[in-house]
Amino acid sequence: MEHQFILSGASTKEERYREFLPQFESLVSDVDDEIAVLANAAAALREVFGFFWIGFYRVKGDCLILGPFQGSVACFRIKKGKGVCGAAWEQGHTIIVPDVDKFPGHIACSSLSRSEIVVPVFSSGKEPVVKCVLDIDSEQYATFDDVDKCYLEKIADILSQSLY
Ligand code: SME
């Protein structure tokens, strides 16, 4: 089965996200395997938006451990509070970094990365906790803005239904 995303009228980034969202939801809904969902989520986001590096780090004890991703080899383990990923986990909110060299403690998995966004993915249910983070890197400065934040948080909400 070949899967194709259809972004017929999308010319702006926001329109692309808006058209992508329901298609993404139908792709991952009713899949009861966390790794399978995150793997296809990484592939879908890379395919549609062409991100330089896109992937997930999953919470295991006091660390984030590398999960499904698309892009070059990345660091395996990030401690809570460390780097952009560890900070987004600890603070429980999205962090946008326009210039990674200006973020104290940024962890450089690729010297080509210039800007970054990290979005926590919470568990669903009454007392949500961070289950993993969605990390996206760009080779350009200041790639990510409030539009990315808004729609990537919606994507994180959809993913939270698949995390146990
Ligand atoms: N830059 C991240 C580390 C992960 S890589 O970008 C894939 C950070 O500072 O947490």
PDB file of C-alpha atoms and ligand atoms in Angstrom:
ATOM      1  CA  MET A   1       0.000   0.000   0.000  1.00  0.00           C
ATOM      2  CA  GLU A   2       1.435   3.362  -0.995  1.00  0.00           C
ATOM      3  CA  HIS A   3       0.461   6.286   1.181  1.00  0.00           C
ATOM      4  CA  GLN A   4       0.325   9.793  -0.251  1.00  0.00           C
ATOM      5  CA  PHE A   5      -0.377  13.050   1.520  1.00  0.00           C
ATOM      6  CA  ILE A   6      -2.528  15.405  -0.512  1.00  0.00           C
ATOM      7  CA  LEU A   7      -1.832  19.099   0.028  1.00  0.00           C
ATOM      8  CA  SER A   8      -3.853  20.468  -2.873  1.00  0.00           C
ATOM      9  CA  GLY A   9      -4.371  24.136  -2.085  1.00  0.00           C
ATOM     10  CA  ALA A  10      -1.558  24.632   0.387  1.00  0.00           C
ATOM     11  CA  SER A  11       0.835  27.447  -0.404  1.00  0.00           C
ATOM     12  CA  THR A  12       1.742  28.757   3.045  1.00  0.00           C
ATOM     13  CA  LYS A  13       3.254  26.796   5.899  1.00  0.00           C
ATOM     14  CA  GLU A  14       0.042  27.198   7.913  1.00  0.00           C
ATOM     15  CA  GLU A  15      -2.071  25.854   5.044  1.00  0.00           C
ATOM     16  CA  ARG A  16       0.240  22.871   4.697  1.00  0.00           C
ATOM     17  CA  TYR A  17      -0.111  22.101   8.397  1.00  0.00           C
ATOM     18  CA  ARG A  18      -3.893  22.581   8.216  1.00  0.00           C
ATOM     19  CA  GLU A  19      -4.271  20.160   5.308  1.00  0.00           C
ATOM     20  CA  PHE A  20      -1.754  17.732   6.779  1.00  0.00           C
ATOM     21  CA  LEU A  21      -3.361  17.464  10.216  1.00  0.00           C
ATOM     22  CA  PRO A  22      -6.489  15.362   9.444  1.00  0.00           C
ATOM     23  CA  GLN A  23      -4.477  13.131   7.124  1.00  0.00           C
ATOM     24  CA  PHE A  24      -1.910  12.631   9.844  1.00  0.00           C
ATOM     25  CA  GLU A  25      -4.643  11.812  12.342  1.00  0.00           C
ATOM     26  CA  SER A  26      -6.107   9.151  10.087  1.00  0.00           C
ATOM     27  CA  LEU A  27      -2.618   7.702   9.445  1.00  0.00           C
ATOM     28  CA  VAL A  28      -1.844   7.095  13.120  1.00  0.00           C
ATOM     29  CA  SER A  29      -5.271   6.485  14.628  1.00  0.00           C
ATOM     30  CA  ASP A  30      -6.112   2.915  15.635  1.00  0.00           C
ATOM     31  CA  VAL A  31      -2.445   1.851  15.604  1.00  0.00           C
ATOM     32  CA  ASP A  32      -1.720   0.296  18.977  1.00  0.00           C
ATOM     33  CA  ASP A  33       2.069   0.218  18.821  1.00  0.00           C
ATOM     34  CA  GLU A  34       3.992   3.247  20.089  1.00  0.00           C
ATOM     35  CA  ILE A  35       7.166   2.712  18.045  1.00  0.00           C
ATOM     36  CA  ALA A  36       5.190   2.132  14.851  1.00  0.00           C
ATOM     37  CA  VAL A  37       3.232   5.351  15.380  1.00  0.00           C
ATOM     38  CA  LEU A  38       6.305   7.463  16.172  1.00  0.00           C
ATOM     39  CA  ALA A  39       8.224   5.969  13.233  1.00  0.00           C
ATOM     40  CA  ASN A  40       5.503   6.853  10.735  1.00  0.00           C
ATOM     41  CA  ALA A  41       5.016  10.258  12.371  1.00  0.00           C
ATOM     42  CA  ALA A  42       8.713  11.048  11.827  1.00  0.00           C
ATOM     43  CA  ALA A  43       8.547   9.837   8.212  1.00  0.00           C
ATOM     44  CA  ALA A  44       5.345  11.791   7.503  1.00  0.00           C
ATOM     45  CA  LEU A  45       6.674  15.060   8.918  1.00  0.00           C
ATOM     46  CA  ARG A  46       9.955  14.688   7.048  1.00  0.00           C
ATOM     47  CA  GLU A  47       8.160  13.859   3.790  1.00  0.00           C
ATOM     48  CA  VAL A  48       5.688  16.733   3.908  1.00  0.00           C
ATOM     49  CA  PHE A  49       7.819  19.489   5.460  1.00  0.00           C
ATOM     50  CA  GLY A  50      11.329  18.411   4.430  1.00  0.00           C
ATOM     51  CA  PHE A  51      12.800  18.930   7.879  1.00  0.00           C
ATOM     52  CA  PHE A  52      16.577  18.464   8.213  1.00  0.00           C
ATOM     53  CA  TRP A  53      16.230  16.251  11.299  1.00  0.00           C
ATOM     54  CA  ILE A  54      12.985  15.130  12.915  1.00  0.00           C
ATOM     55  CA  GLY A  55      12.592  12.605  15.650  1.00  0.00           C
ATOM     56  CA  PHE A  56      11.505  11.566  19.088  1.00  0.00           C
ATOM     57  CA  TYR A  57      13.275  11.101  22.403  1.00  0.00           C
ATOM     58  CA  ARG A  58      11.356   8.917  24.860  1.00  0.00           C
ATOM     59  CA  VAL A  59      11.396   9.315  28.633  1.00  0.00           C
ATOM     60  CA  LYS A  60      13.111   6.389  30.389  1.00  0.00           C
ATOM     61  CA  GLY A  61      13.799   7.035  34.084  1.00  0.00           C
ATOM     62  CA  ASP A  62      15.755  10.285  34.421  1.00  0.00           C
ATOM     63  CA  CYS A  63      16.842  10.339  30.759  1.00  0.00           C
ATOM     64  CA  LEU A  64      15.490  10.822  27.280  1.00  0.00           C
ATOM     65  CA  ILE A  65      16.456   7.956  24.976  1.00  0.00           C
ATOM     66  CA  LEU A  66      16.596   8.287  21.196  1.00  0.00           C
ATOM     67  CA  GLY A  67      13.465   6.952  19.504  1.00  0.00           C
ATOM     68  CA  PRO A  68      12.256   6.825  15.899  1.00  0.00           C
ATOM     69  CA  PHE A  69      13.735   9.581  13.735  1.00  0.00           C
ATOM     70  CA  GLN A  70      14.550  10.675  10.191  1.00  0.00           C
ATOM     71  CA  GLY A  71      17.940  12.206   9.519  1.00  0.00           C
ATOM     72  CA  SER A  72      21.515  11.575  10.474  1.00  0.00           C
ATOM     73  CA  VAL A  73      22.783   9.637  13.491  1.00  0.00           C
ATOM     74  CA  ALA A  74      21.962  11.406  16.783  1.00  0.00           C
ATOM     75  CA  CYS A  75      22.947  11.163  20.434  1.00  0.00           C
ATOM     76  CA  PHE A  76      21.400   8.237  22.306  1.00  0.00           C
ATOM     77  CA  ARG A  77      20.741   9.729  25.715  1.00  0.00           C
ATOM     78  CA  ILE A  78      19.889  13.171  27.138  1.00  0.00           C
ATOM     79  CA  LYS A  79      19.560  13.853  30.856  1.00  0.00           C
ATOM     80  CA  LYS A  80      16.584  15.716  32.291  1.00  0.00           C
ATOM     81  CA  GLY A  81      17.163  19.468  32.021  1.00  0.00           C
ATOM     82  CA  LYS A  82      20.054  19.082  29.553  1.00  0.00           C
ATOM     83  CA  GLY A  83      20.011  20.533  26.048  1.00  0.00           C
ATOM     84  CA  VAL A  84      16.864  21.835  24.404  1.00  0.00           C
ATOM     85  CA  CYS A  85      15.165  18.441  24.621  1.00  0.00           C
ATOM     86  CA  GLY A  86      15.889  17.969  28.323  1.00  0.00           C
ATOM     87  CA  ALA A  87      14.775  21.541  29.053  1.00  0.00           C
ATOM     88  CA  ALA A  88      11.457  21.093  27.185  1.00  0.00           C
ATOM     89  CA  TRP A  89      10.854  17.875  29.154  1.00  0.00           C
ATOM     90  CA  GLU A  90      11.701  19.487  32.504  1.00  0.00           C
ATOM     91  CA  GLN A  91       9.679  22.651  31.834  1.00  0.00           C
ATOM     92  CA  GLY A  92       6.775  20.792  30.204  1.00  0.00           C
ATOM     93  CA  HIS A  93       6.372  23.228  27.349  1.00  0.00           C
ATOM     94  CA  THR A  94       7.533  23.870  23.779  1.00  0.00           C
ATOM     95  CA  ILE A  95      10.892  25.573  23.283  1.00  0.00           C
ATOM     96  CA  ILE A  96      11.762  27.423  20.068  1.00  0.00           C
ATOM     97  CA  VAL A  97      15.472  28.126  19.522  1.00  0.00           C
ATOM     98  CA  PRO A  98      16.195  30.556  16.638  1.00  0.00           C
ATOM     99  CA  ASP A  99      19.978  30.145  16.979  1.00  0.00           C
ATOM    100  CA  VAL A 100      21.252  27.000  18.668  1.00  0.00           C
ATOM    101  CA  ASP A 101      24.614  28.633  19.496  1.00  0.00           C
ATOM    102  CA  LYS A 102      22.777  31.065  21.753  1.00  0.00           C
ATOM    103  CA  PHE A 103      20.998  28.356  23.766  1.00  0.00           C
ATOM    104  CA  PRO A 104      23.124  27.548  26.833  1.00  0.00           C
ATOM    105  CA  GLY A 105      23.816  23.816  26.944  1.00  0.00           C
ATOM    106  CA  HIS A 106      22.507  23.059  23.468  1.00  0.00           C
ATOM    107  CA  ILE A 107      23.578  19.531  22.471  1.00  0.00           C
ATOM    108  CA  ALA A 108      24.954  19.543  18.919  1.00  0.00           C
ATOM    109  CA  CYS A 109      24.199  16.209  17.247  1.00  0.00           C
ATOM    110  CA  SER A 110      24.994  17.803  13.887  1.00  0.00           C
ATOM    111  CA  SER A 111      27.255  20.801  13.293  1.00  0.00           C
ATOM    112  CA  LEU A 112      24.884  21.780  10.457  1.00  0.00           C
ATOM    113  CA  SER A 113      21.944  22.424  12.776  1.00  0.00           C
ATOM    114  CA  ARG A 114      21.156  26.153  13.233  1.00  0.00           C
ATOM    115  CA  SER A 115      17.697  26.328  14.772  1.00  0.00           C
ATOM    116  CA  GLU A 116      15.422  23.935  16.593  1.00  0.00           C
ATOM    117  CA  ILE A 117      11.970  23.357  18.094  1.00  0.00           C
ATOM    118  CA  VAL A 118      11.177  20.813  20.799  1.00  0.00           C
ATOM    119  CA  VAL A 119       7.576  19.926  21.675  1.00  0.00           C
ATOM    120  CA  PRO A 120       6.703  17.729  24.647  1.00  0.00           C
ATOM    121  CA  VAL A 121       4.249  14.902  24.048  1.00  0.00           C
ATOM    122  CA  PHE A 122       2.143  14.209  27.130  1.00  0.00           C
ATOM    123  CA  SER A 123       0.310  11.082  28.183  1.00  0.00           C
ATOM    124  CA  SER A 124      -3.438  11.279  27.785  1.00  0.00           C
ATOM    125  CA  GLY A 125      -5.573  11.059  30.894  1.00  0.00           C
ATOM    126  CA  LYS A 126      -6.197  12.983  34.088  1.00  0.00           C
ATOM    127  CA  GLU A 127      -2.650  13.731  35.175  1.00  0.00           C
ATOM    128  CA  PRO A 128      -0.594  14.147  32.035  1.00  0.00           C
ATOM    129  CA  VAL A 129       3.151  13.556  32.217  1.00  0.00           C
ATOM    130  CA  VAL A 130       5.721  14.014  29.458  1.00  0.00           C
ATOM    131  CA  LYS A 131       6.163  10.669  27.673  1.00  0.00           C
ATOM    132  CA  CYS A 132       8.475  11.849  24.915  1.00  0.00           C
ATOM    133  CA  VAL A 133       9.586  14.956  23.062  1.00  0.00           C
ATOM    134  CA  LEU A 134       9.333  15.767  19.384  1.00  0.00           C
ATOM    135  CA  ASP A 135      12.588  17.381  18.250  1.00  0.00           C
ATOM    136  CA  ILE A 136      13.000  19.126  14.891  1.00  0.00           C
ATOM    137  CA  ASP A 137      16.243  20.696  13.652  1.00  0.00           C
ATOM    138  CA  SER A 138      16.850  23.057  10.751  1.00  0.00           C
ATOM    139  CA  GLU A 139      19.948  23.979   8.775  1.00  0.00           C
ATOM    140  CA  GLN A 140      18.699  27.588   8.676  1.00  0.00           C
ATOM    141  CA  TYR A 141      18.453  30.131  11.470  1.00  0.00           C
ATOM    142  CA  ALA A 142      15.022  31.054  12.892  1.00  0.00           C
ATOM    143  CA  THR A 143      13.065  28.417  10.963  1.00  0.00           C
ATOM    144  CA  PHE A 144      10.406  27.817  13.621  1.00  0.00           C
ATOM    145  CA  ASP A 145       7.716  30.207  14.816  1.00  0.00           C
ATOM    146  CA  ASP A 146       4.325  30.233  16.532  1.00  0.00           C
ATOM    147  CA  VAL A 147       2.688  28.545  13.533  1.00  0.00           C
ATOM    148  CA  ASP A 148       5.002  25.535  13.948  1.00  0.00           C
ATOM    149  CA  LYS A 149       4.410  25.580  17.706  1.00  0.00           C
ATOM    150  CA  CYS A 150       0.626  25.663  17.308  1.00  0.00           C
ATOM    151  CA  TYR A 151       0.406  22.814  14.785  1.00  0.00           C
ATOM    152  CA  LEU A 152       3.184  20.648  16.189  1.00  0.00           C
ATOM    153  CA  GLU A 153       1.422  20.823  19.565  1.00  0.00           C
ATOM    154  CA  LYS A 154      -1.754  19.591  17.834  1.00  0.00           C
ATOM    155  CA  ILE A 155       0.318  16.753  16.352  1.00  0.00           C
ATOM    156  CA  ALA A 156       1.680  16.016  19.835  1.00  0.00           C
ATOM    157  CA  ASP A 157      -1.919  15.861  21.141  1.00  0.00           C
ATOM    158  CA  ILE A 158      -2.822  13.333  18.450  1.00  0.00           C
ATOM    159  CA  LEU A 159       0.292  11.280  19.301  1.00  0.00           C
ATOM    160  CA  SER A 160      -0.496  11.295  22.991  1.00  0.00           C
ATOM    161  CA  GLN A 161      -3.463   9.003  22.259  1.00  0.00           C
ATOM    162  CA  SER A 162      -0.949   6.344  21.147  1.00  0.00           C
ATOM    163  CA  LEU A 163       1.468   6.584  24.093  1.00  0.00           C
ATOM    164  CA  TYR A 164       1.069   4.356  27.127  1.00  0.00           C
TER     165      TYR A 164
HETATM  166  N1  SME B   1      19.898  19.503  19.964  1.00  0.00           N
HETATM  167  C1  SME B   1      19.216  18.657  20.892  1.00  0.00           C
HETATM  168  C2  SME B   1      19.812  17.273  20.921  1.00  0.00           C
HETATM  169  C3  SME B   1      19.165  16.317  19.972  1.00  0.00           C
HETATM  170  S1  SME B   1      19.625  16.537  18.367  1.00  0.00           S
HETATM  171  O1  SME B   1      19.313  17.882  17.918  1.00  0.00           O
HETATM  172  C4  SME B   1      18.976  15.423  17.360  1.00  0.00           C
HETATM  173  C5  SME B   1      19.264  19.279  22.286  1.00  0.00           C
HETATM  174  O2  SME B   1      19.971  20.252  22.514  1.00  0.00           O
HETATM  175  O3  SME B   1      18.578  18.758  23.155  1.00  0.00           O
END
